[in-house]
Amino acid sequence: MTSHVRDSHHSEHPDTATTAGAKAHARAQHGRTADVMRHVPATSSPTAPDGVPAAGLVWSETVAPGGYTTAVLARGTRIRLTDVDGDACAHLLIHRADGPHERLNVADTVKVPWQAYLGKGHPLLSGFGRLLATVVADTSGRHDALAGTTTRDGNHARYGAGAPESASPAGRELLLLAALKNGLGPRDLPPTPSLFKGVRVDSDGRFEWQGSAGAGTHVDLLLHVDAIVSLANTAHPLDPRPEFTCSALRMHAWPAAGDLDLLISGDLVGPLRPEHRQAAANTDADLIARGVL
Amino acid sequence: MNAPTAVKYAPLVPGPVVLDEEVDARAAWSAVVAAGDVLTIVDLEGNQAVDCLLYSAADTGVRYSASETIARQGGIVLTTGSVLRADTGAALMTVVGDEVGVHDTLGGACSKESNTLRYGQHTRAQHGCMENFLLEGSRHGLGAKDLASNINWFMNVPVDPDGALGIVDGLSAPGKRVALRADVDALVLVSNCPQVNNPCNAFNPTPVRMIVTRPGEAA
């Protein structure tokens, strides 16, 4: 049996019996592409959004169903998340890069603007009275800031597995990996919002599942601070379908510092509400005091 | 401003009393409630928001998750039967008695910083729940990254059909109680909310009472 395995291995990879052969075999794999991958450099992306030249991209990635990514991005970066095939669900976490104890706070993000449902113009707030990002475009309208993400035990009960290497990875496990990659850990994972799967609250306070708006929708986020942006692409905790269902998520990012001025002047998403304006002012005041602005 | 507490309030779940403490208006409080024990919170003077975070006493990395709690029960209202879950999904405490019927876990905690967004820069100097959570949490080795979306006992936060949500007049009244059974040894962190810019405390922060009973033993 052992020799049979070795023989079949040899016939498949005839040159990997030596270090030289193994090296040549490994190096011959460079330059291949896959449906789900990050394009490095981003300017080489074959998936640039319409109207956004690939030459201007700082990030281009297609995140697998059940995958995650994490990027450290500068203030003024515009991020486009695209639900390519209609079953992406982007669980989103934002930490401030230069002080990650400051992070997306969903309670303040719904309470302060007096609005539970995310959409164009919604401020994404930290727990320290500052603006981390603003939703500046949204062609989906199906999102959720209340029900959070999935757990390992929960997905095990639902689908039979919840580990990140399984076919039904839990969002919390994926976001934990993203946090760990940045030197953070379990205490750095607060409740997270998710994009592309709608949830509403009925008059009795019960959740109503809306699901997807369909293939090809996108959401744009504009960063107000240097940030660690982490995304887990996995089924929503309230997704009623018995089978784990998820499709690819695309992420592009490009510098758009001019959009910050347009946002504040009311020329990007319309006039800002007073809470949003004040949050931007608090953020700018902090960066001015640090000598960053 | 606060009337003295003349009435003696009973725990919602009877049993030998192992702790009975009053929390001053605007103050912080914490205790470890042993598995099986029941914490009764008494809204002594009515409509006093009690901001609350829970942790597994054995591992404070396992903490209350508002989202996991409401996703698993299918709705946003906390009341009798609500299992208060950690972000791992594990049960920390269960609501076993409730004389109000609606408690909030969407609205989070007030802070000096968020006051500036909601009410203006002139309110930054006011005391807030985040101050209470940070300082009381620090006594247990907790810091800023250990704070997450909390429970607001006795606070009323409806969500309208268009998604508008906000803190509105409370449904509680003097002497109303809520009771929580610990499913594990639970560290309970409380800020007796000092907010004076919205109706969460009827614009008048007042004391609350914390009573822990041990129902398994004869009184």
PDB file of N, CA and C in Angstrom, chain A residues 61-105:
ATOM      1  N   GLU A  61      -9.657  42.320  -4.344  1.00  0.00           N
ATOM      2  CA  GLU A  61      -9.734  40.942  -3.853  1.00  0.00           C
ATOM      3  C   GLU A  61     -11.128  40.384  -4.065  1.00  0.00           C
ATOM      4  N   THR A  62     -11.191  39.122  -4.407  1.00  0.00           N
ATOM      5  CA  THR A  62     -12.455  38.390  -4.381  1.00  0.00           C
ATOM      6  C   THR A  62     -12.368  37.412  -3.220  1.00  0.00           C
ATOM      7  N   VAL A  63     -13.228  37.629  -2.225  1.00  0.00           N
ATOM      8  CA  VAL A  63     -13.216  36.815  -1.014  1.00  0.00           C
ATOM      9  C   VAL A  63     -14.131  35.615  -1.221  1.00  0.00           C
ATOM     10  N   ALA A  64     -13.610  34.442  -0.940  1.00  0.00           N
ATOM     11  CA  ALA A  64     -14.361  33.208  -1.150  1.00  0.00           C
ATOM     12  C   ALA A  64     -15.591  33.152  -0.245  1.00  0.00           C
ATOM     13  N   PRO A  65     -16.614  32.417  -0.664  1.00  0.00           N
ATOM     14  CA  PRO A  65     -17.686  32.090   0.288  1.00  0.00           C
ATOM     15  C   PRO A  65     -17.063  31.359   1.475  1.00  0.00           C
ATOM     16  N   GLY A  66     -17.319  31.853   2.685  1.00  0.00           N
ATOM     17  CA  GLY A  66     -16.680  31.264   3.853  1.00  0.00           C
ATOM     18  C   GLY A  66     -15.266  31.756   4.087  1.00  0.00           C
ATOM     19  N   GLY A  67     -14.870  32.807   3.393  1.00  0.00           N
ATOM     20  CA  GLY A  67     -13.520  33.357   3.559  1.00  0.00           C
ATOM     21  C   GLY A  67     -13.527  34.670   4.317  1.00  0.00           C
ATOM     22  N   TYR A  68     -12.340  35.225   4.524  1.00  0.00           N
ATOM     23  CA  TYR A  68     -12.228  36.510   5.192  1.00  0.00           C
ATOM     24  C   TYR A  68     -11.040  37.252   4.611  1.00  0.00           C
ATOM     25  N   THR A  69     -11.020  38.564   4.890  1.00  0.00           N
ATOM     26  CA  THR A  69      -9.838  39.345   4.552  1.00  0.00           C
ATOM     27  C   THR A  69      -9.692  40.461   5.573  1.00  0.00           C
ATOM     28  N   THR A  70      -8.506  41.034   5.664  1.00  0.00           N
ATOM     29  CA  THR A  70      -8.277  42.179   6.532  1.00  0.00           C
ATOM     30  C   THR A  70      -7.249  43.082   5.874  1.00  0.00           C
ATOM     31  N   ALA A  71      -7.538  44.392   5.897  1.00  0.00           N
ATOM     32  CA  ALA A  71      -6.694  45.370   5.212  1.00  0.00           C
ATOM     33  C   ALA A  71      -6.497  46.579   6.108  1.00  0.00           C
ATOM     34  N   VAL A  72      -5.281  47.095   6.154  1.00  0.00           N
ATOM     35  CA  VAL A  72      -5.033  48.365   6.839  1.00  0.00           C
ATOM     36  C   VAL A  72      -5.046  49.442   5.764  1.00  0.00           C
ATOM     37  N   LEU A  73      -5.990  50.382   5.878  1.00  0.00           N
ATOM     38  CA  LEU A  73      -6.230  51.350   4.818  1.00  0.00           C
ATOM     39  C   LEU A  73      -6.209  52.774   5.386  1.00  0.00           C
ATOM     40  N   ALA A  74      -5.824  53.721   4.539  1.00  0.00           N
ATOM     41  CA  ALA A  74      -5.626  55.102   4.983  1.00  0.00           C
ATOM     42  C   ALA A  74      -6.931  55.890   4.995  1.00  0.00           C
ATOM     43  N   ARG A  75      -6.959  56.917   5.843  1.00  0.00           N
ATOM     44  CA  ARG A  75      -8.047  57.906   5.807  1.00  0.00           C
ATOM     45  C   ARG A  75      -8.238  58.384   4.366  1.00  0.00           C
ATOM     46  N   GLY A  76      -9.493  58.533   3.978  1.00  0.00           N
ATOM     47  CA  GLY A  76      -9.781  59.002   2.623  1.00  0.00           C
ATOM     48  C   GLY A  76      -9.875  57.881   1.607  1.00  0.00           C
ATOM     49  N   THR A  77      -9.681  56.643   2.057  1.00  0.00           N
ATOM     50  CA  THR A  77      -9.839  55.503   1.134  1.00  0.00           C
ATOM     51  C   THR A  77     -11.329  55.208   0.951  1.00  0.00           C
ATOM     52  N   ARG A  78     -11.693  54.970  -0.295  1.00  0.00           N
ATOM     53  CA  ARG A  78     -13.067  54.537  -0.592  1.00  0.00           C
ATOM     54  C   ARG A  78     -13.039  53.044  -0.879  1.00  0.00           C
ATOM     55  N   ILE A  79     -13.893  52.306  -0.183  1.00  0.00           N
ATOM     56  CA  ILE A  79     -13.934  50.846  -0.304  1.00  0.00           C
ATOM     57  C   ILE A  79     -15.243  50.462  -0.977  1.00  0.00           C
ATOM     58  N   ARG A  80     -15.150  49.665  -2.021  1.00  0.00           N
ATOM     59  CA  ARG A  80     -16.372  49.145  -2.646  1.00  0.00           C
ATOM     60  C   ARG A  80     -16.484  47.651  -2.380  1.00  0.00           C
ATOM     61  N   LEU A  81     -17.598  47.265  -1.782  1.00  0.00           N
ATOM     62  CA  LEU A  81     -17.895  45.846  -1.548  1.00  0.00           C
ATOM     63  C   LEU A  81     -19.011  45.456  -2.508  1.00  0.00           C
ATOM     64  N   THR A  82     -18.780  44.394  -3.258  1.00  0.00           N
ATOM     65  CA  THR A  82     -19.743  43.977  -4.283  1.00  0.00           C
ATOM     66  C   THR A  82     -20.201  42.543  -4.025  1.00  0.00           C
ATOM     67  N   ASP A  83     -21.520  42.381  -4.019  1.00  0.00           N
ATOM     68  CA  ASP A  83     -22.120  41.048  -3.889  1.00  0.00           C
ATOM     69  C   ASP A  83     -22.254  40.484  -5.301  1.00  0.00           C
ATOM     70  N   VAL A  84     -21.217  39.805  -5.753  1.00  0.00           N
ATOM     71  CA  VAL A  84     -21.089  39.444  -7.166  1.00  0.00           C
ATOM     72  C   VAL A  84     -22.280  38.605  -7.642  1.00  0.00           C
ATOM     73  N   ASP A  85     -22.615  37.562  -6.898  1.00  0.00           N
ATOM     74  CA  ASP A  85     -23.619  36.606  -7.366  1.00  0.00           C
ATOM     75  C   ASP A  85     -24.913  36.617  -6.546  1.00  0.00           C
ATOM     76  N   GLY A  86     -24.996  37.516  -5.568  1.00  0.00           N
ATOM     77  CA  GLY A  86     -26.251  37.682  -4.849  1.00  0.00           C
ATOM     78  C   GLY A  86     -26.356  36.948  -3.529  1.00  0.00           C
ATOM     79  N   ASP A  87     -25.333  36.204  -3.132  1.00  0.00           N
ATOM     80  CA  ASP A  87     -25.405  35.547  -1.829  1.00  0.00           C
ATOM     81  C   ASP A  87     -24.178  35.785  -0.969  1.00  0.00           C
ATOM     82  N   ALA A  88     -23.492  36.911  -1.201  1.00  0.00           N
ATOM     83  CA  ALA A  88     -22.454  37.320  -0.256  1.00  0.00           C
ATOM     84  C   ALA A  88     -23.114  37.836   1.019  1.00  0.00           C
ATOM     85  N   CYS A  89     -22.409  37.771   2.131  1.00  0.00           N
ATOM     86  CA  CYS A  89     -22.845  38.435   3.359  1.00  0.00           C
ATOM     87  C   CYS A  89     -21.571  38.914   4.047  1.00  0.00           C
ATOM     88  N   ALA A  90     -21.364  40.227   4.035  1.00  0.00           N
ATOM     89  CA  ALA A  90     -20.098  40.805   4.500  1.00  0.00           C
ATOM     90  C   ALA A  90     -20.232  41.271   5.951  1.00  0.00           C
ATOM     91  N   HIS A  91     -19.687  40.478   6.861  1.00  0.00           N
ATOM     92  CA  HIS A  91     -19.659  40.856   8.278  1.00  0.00           C
ATOM     93  C   HIS A  91     -18.463  41.787   8.465  1.00  0.00           C
ATOM     94  N   LEU A  92     -18.730  42.982   8.957  1.00  0.00           N
ATOM     95  CA  LEU A  92     -17.756  44.078   8.884  1.00  0.00           C
ATOM     96  C   LEU A  92     -17.266  44.493  10.263  1.00  0.00           C
ATOM     97  N   LEU A  93     -15.946  44.640  10.366  1.00  0.00           N
ATOM     98  CA  LEU A  93     -15.340  45.129  11.600  1.00  0.00           C
ATOM     99  C   LEU A  93     -14.335  46.201  11.230  1.00  0.00           C
ATOM    100  N   ILE A  94     -14.342  47.300  11.962  1.00  0.00           N
ATOM    101  CA  ILE A  94     -13.384  48.384  11.713  1.00  0.00           C
ATOM    102  C   ILE A  94     -12.733  48.752  13.037  1.00  0.00           C
ATOM    103  N   HIS A  95     -11.402  48.650  13.095  1.00  0.00           N
ATOM    104  CA  HIS A  95     -10.632  49.147  14.232  1.00  0.00           C
ATOM    105  C   HIS A  95      -9.794  50.334  13.771  1.00  0.00           C
ATOM    106  N   ARG A  96      -9.624  51.286  14.645  1.00  0.00           N
ATOM    107  CA  ARG A  96      -8.741  52.393  14.319  1.00  0.00           C
ATOM    108  C   ARG A  96      -7.305  51.880  14.332  1.00  0.00           C
ATOM    109  N   ALA A  97      -6.560  52.146  13.253  1.00  0.00           N
ATOM    110  CA  ALA A  97      -5.241  51.524  13.101  1.00  0.00           C
ATOM    111  C   ALA A  97      -4.275  51.967  14.194  1.00  0.00           C
ATOM    112  N   ASP A  98      -4.349  53.259  14.588  1.00  0.00           N
ATOM    113  CA  ASP A  98      -3.368  53.750  15.558  1.00  0.00           C
ATOM    114  C   ASP A  98      -3.862  53.670  16.995  1.00  0.00           C
ATOM    115  N   GLY A  99      -4.935  52.946  17.250  1.00  0.00           N
ATOM    116  CA  GLY A  99      -5.448  52.756  18.607  1.00  0.00           C
ATOM    117  C   GLY A  99      -6.633  51.829  18.535  1.00  0.00           C
ATOM    118  N   PRO A 100      -6.373  50.517  18.340  1.00  0.00           N
ATOM    119  CA  PRO A 100      -7.466  49.603  17.983  1.00  0.00           C
ATOM    120  C   PRO A 100      -8.485  49.350  19.095  1.00  0.00           C
ATOM    121  N   HIS A 101      -8.246  49.886  20.315  1.00  0.00           N
ATOM    122  CA  HIS A 101      -9.330  49.816  21.301  1.00  0.00           C
ATOM    123  C   HIS A 101     -10.506  50.679  20.843  1.00  0.00           C
ATOM    124  N   GLU A 102     -10.248  51.602  19.925  1.00  0.00           N
ATOM    125  CA  GLU A 102     -11.330  52.375  19.310  1.00  0.00           C
ATOM    126  C   GLU A 102     -11.784  51.628  18.066  1.00  0.00           C
ATOM    127  N   ARG A 103     -13.060  51.236  18.064  1.00  0.00           N
ATOM    128  CA  ARG A 103     -13.548  50.331  17.019  1.00  0.00           C
ATOM    129  C   ARG A 103     -15.027  50.581  16.770  1.00  0.00           C
ATOM    130  N   LEU A 104     -15.504  49.985  15.696  1.00  0.00           N
ATOM    131  CA  LEU A 104     -16.909  50.128  15.329  1.00  0.00           C
ATOM    132  C   LEU A 104     -17.805  49.708  16.494  1.00  0.00           C
ATOM    133  N   ASN A 105     -18.742  50.574  16.832  1.00  0.00           N
ATOM    134  CA  ASN A 105     -19.664  50.332  17.935  1.00  0.00           C
ATOM    135  C   ASN A 105     -21.079  50.367  17.358  1.00  0.00           C
TER     136      ASN A 105
END
